[in-house]
Coordinates of C-alpha atoms and ligand atoms in Angstrom, one line a residue:
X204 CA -47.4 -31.2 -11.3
X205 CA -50.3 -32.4 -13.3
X206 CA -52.0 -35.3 -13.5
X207 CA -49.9 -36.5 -16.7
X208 CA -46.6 -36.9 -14.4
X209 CA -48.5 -39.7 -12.6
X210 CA -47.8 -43.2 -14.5
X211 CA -47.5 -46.3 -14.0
X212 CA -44.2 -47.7 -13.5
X213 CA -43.1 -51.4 -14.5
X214 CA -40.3 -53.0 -12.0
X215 CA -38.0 -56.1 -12.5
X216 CA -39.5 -59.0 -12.3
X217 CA -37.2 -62.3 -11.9
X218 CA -39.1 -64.6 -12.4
X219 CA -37.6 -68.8 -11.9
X220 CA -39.5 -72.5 -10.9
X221 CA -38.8 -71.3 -7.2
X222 CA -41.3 -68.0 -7.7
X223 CA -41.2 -64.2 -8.5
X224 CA -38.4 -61.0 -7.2
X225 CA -39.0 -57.6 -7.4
X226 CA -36.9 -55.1 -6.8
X227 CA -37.2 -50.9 -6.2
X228 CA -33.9 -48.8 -6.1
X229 CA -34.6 -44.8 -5.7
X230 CA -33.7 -42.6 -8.0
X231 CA -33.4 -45.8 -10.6
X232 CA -36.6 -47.0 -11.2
X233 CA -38.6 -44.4 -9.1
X234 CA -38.1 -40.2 -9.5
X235 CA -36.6 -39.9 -5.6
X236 CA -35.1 -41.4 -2.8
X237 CA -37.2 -43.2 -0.5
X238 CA -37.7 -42.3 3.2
X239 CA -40.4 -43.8 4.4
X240 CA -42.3 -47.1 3.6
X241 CA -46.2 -48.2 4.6
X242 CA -48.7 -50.2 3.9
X243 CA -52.3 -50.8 4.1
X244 CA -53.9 -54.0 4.9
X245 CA -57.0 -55.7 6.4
X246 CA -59.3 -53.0 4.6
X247 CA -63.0 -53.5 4.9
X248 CA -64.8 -54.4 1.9
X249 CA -66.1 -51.1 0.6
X250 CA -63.7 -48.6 2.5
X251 CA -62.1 -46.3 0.8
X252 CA -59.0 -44.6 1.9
X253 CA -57.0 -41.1 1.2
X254 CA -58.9 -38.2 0.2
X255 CA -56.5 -35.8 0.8
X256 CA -53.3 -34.2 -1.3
X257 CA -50.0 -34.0 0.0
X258 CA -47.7 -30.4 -0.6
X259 CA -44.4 -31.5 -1.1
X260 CA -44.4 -35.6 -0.9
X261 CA -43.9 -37.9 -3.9
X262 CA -45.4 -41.5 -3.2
X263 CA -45.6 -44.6 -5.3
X264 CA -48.3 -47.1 -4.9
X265 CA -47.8 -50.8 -5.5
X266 CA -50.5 -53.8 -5.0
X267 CA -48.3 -56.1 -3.0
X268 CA -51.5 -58.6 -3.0
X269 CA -55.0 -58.4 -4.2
X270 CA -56.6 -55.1 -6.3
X271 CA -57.4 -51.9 -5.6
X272 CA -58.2 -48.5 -7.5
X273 CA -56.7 -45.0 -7.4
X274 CA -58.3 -41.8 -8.2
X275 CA -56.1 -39.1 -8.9
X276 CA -57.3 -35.6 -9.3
X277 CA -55.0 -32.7 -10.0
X278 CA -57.7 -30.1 -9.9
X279 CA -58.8 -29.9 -13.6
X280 CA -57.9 -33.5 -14.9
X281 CA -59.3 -36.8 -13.1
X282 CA -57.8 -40.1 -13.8
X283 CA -58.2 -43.7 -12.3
X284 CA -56.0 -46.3 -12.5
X285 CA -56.3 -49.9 -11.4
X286 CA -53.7 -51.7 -9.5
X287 CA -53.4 -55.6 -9.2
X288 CA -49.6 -56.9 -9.6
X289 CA -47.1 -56.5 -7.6
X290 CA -44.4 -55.3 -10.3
X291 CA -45.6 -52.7 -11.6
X292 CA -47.1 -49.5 -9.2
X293 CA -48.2 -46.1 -9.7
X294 CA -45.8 -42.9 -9.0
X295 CA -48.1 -39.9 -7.8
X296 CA -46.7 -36.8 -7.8
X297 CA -47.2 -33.9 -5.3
X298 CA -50.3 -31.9 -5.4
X299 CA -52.4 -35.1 -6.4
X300 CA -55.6 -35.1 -5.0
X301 CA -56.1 -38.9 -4.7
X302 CA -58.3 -42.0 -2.9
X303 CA -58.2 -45.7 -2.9
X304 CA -61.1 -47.6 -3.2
X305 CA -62.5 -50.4 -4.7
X306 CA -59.8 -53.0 -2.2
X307 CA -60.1 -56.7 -2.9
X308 CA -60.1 -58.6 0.1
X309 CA -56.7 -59.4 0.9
X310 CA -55.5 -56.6 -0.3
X311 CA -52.0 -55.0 0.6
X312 CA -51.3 -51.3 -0.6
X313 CA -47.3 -50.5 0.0
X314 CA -46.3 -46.8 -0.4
X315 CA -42.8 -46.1 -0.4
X316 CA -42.4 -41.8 0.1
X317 CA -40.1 -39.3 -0.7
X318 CA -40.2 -38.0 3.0
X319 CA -41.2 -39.2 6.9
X320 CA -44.8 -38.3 7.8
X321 CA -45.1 -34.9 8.5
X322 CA -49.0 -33.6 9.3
X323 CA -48.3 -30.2 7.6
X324 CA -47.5 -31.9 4.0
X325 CA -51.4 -33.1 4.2
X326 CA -54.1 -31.0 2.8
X327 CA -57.2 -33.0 3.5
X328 CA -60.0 -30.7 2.5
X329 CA -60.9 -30.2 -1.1
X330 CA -61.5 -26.4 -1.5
X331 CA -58.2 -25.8 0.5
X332 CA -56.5 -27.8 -2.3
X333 CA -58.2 -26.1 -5.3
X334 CA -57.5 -22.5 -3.3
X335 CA -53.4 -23.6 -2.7
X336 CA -53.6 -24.8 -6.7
X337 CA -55.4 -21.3 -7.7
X338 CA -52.5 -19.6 -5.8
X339 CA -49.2 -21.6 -7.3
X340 CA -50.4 -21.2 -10.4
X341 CA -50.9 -17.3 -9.6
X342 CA -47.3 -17.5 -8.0
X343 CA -45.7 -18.9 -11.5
X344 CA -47.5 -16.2 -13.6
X345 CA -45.9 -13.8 -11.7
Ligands
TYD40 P1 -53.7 -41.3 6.5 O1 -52.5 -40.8 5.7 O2 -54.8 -40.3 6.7 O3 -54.3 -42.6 5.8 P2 -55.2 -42.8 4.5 O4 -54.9 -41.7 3.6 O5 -54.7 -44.1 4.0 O6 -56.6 -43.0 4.9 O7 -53.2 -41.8 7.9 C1 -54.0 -42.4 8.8 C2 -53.4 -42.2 10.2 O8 -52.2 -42.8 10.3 C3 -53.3 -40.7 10.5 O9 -53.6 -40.6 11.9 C4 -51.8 -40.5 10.4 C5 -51.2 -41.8 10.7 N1 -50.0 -42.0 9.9 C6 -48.7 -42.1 10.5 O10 -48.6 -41.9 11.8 N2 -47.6 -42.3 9.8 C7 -47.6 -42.5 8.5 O11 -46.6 -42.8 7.8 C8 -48.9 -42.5 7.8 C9 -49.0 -42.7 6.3 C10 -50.0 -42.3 8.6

């Protein structure tokens, strides 16, 4: 689970005179099946969003419309990648401390997930996460 399982992932495009298509199938072009979709929209200019890690859940992050950054932080390694099409995204794997910021007016952020929201998959304070990383890694020198 560090940061250097977190890329960037290119999807089909079809592209024709009538427009673009893109397409996501789990397991195919993304690491696991997909349970759950959102999205965020309508973000004020200068609002940042996330700051928090999740346990168990994978997510990937695609810019449906406009731009946006994510900052991912796997507790020794930071990273930032910049998202602005809408076939490619960005697969974040668990234990990823991670915020979105930086939104484009317009903007929409889809996130199809590995699982249905669940509160107790969210650590949203920093220490906690650099204590539960501190004690998996103790775990897998055991
Ligand atoms: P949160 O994940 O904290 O949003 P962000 O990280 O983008 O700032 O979620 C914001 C609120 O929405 C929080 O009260 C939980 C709720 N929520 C759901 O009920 N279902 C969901 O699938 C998600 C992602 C959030």
């Amino acid at each position: 689970m560090s940061i250097e399982d977190c890329k960037i992932i290119s999807l089909p495009k079809i592209a024709d005179a009538k427009g673009n298509l893109t397409f996501v199938e789990s397991g195919r072009h993304i690491p696991f099946d997909i349970e759950r979709v959102y999205y965020l929209y309508d973000v004020p200019g200068g609002e940042d969003r996330g700051e928090h890690a999740h346990k168990t859940l994978r997510q990937f992050i695609v810019a449906m419309s406009g731009s946006f950054d994510v900052l991912l932080d796997d507790g020794t390694k930071k990273k930032k990648f910049h998202l602005n099409r809408a076939y490619y995204g960005l697969y974040v794997s668990p234990m990823m401390w991670r915020r979105l910021d930086n939104f484009s007016s317009g903007a929409v952020c889809l996130v199809l997930a590995s699982d249905f929201y669940k509160v107790e998959d969210y650590i949203r304070d920093y220490e906690t996460f650099l204590r539960a990383l501190k004690q998996r890694r103790q775990k897998r020198g055991r």
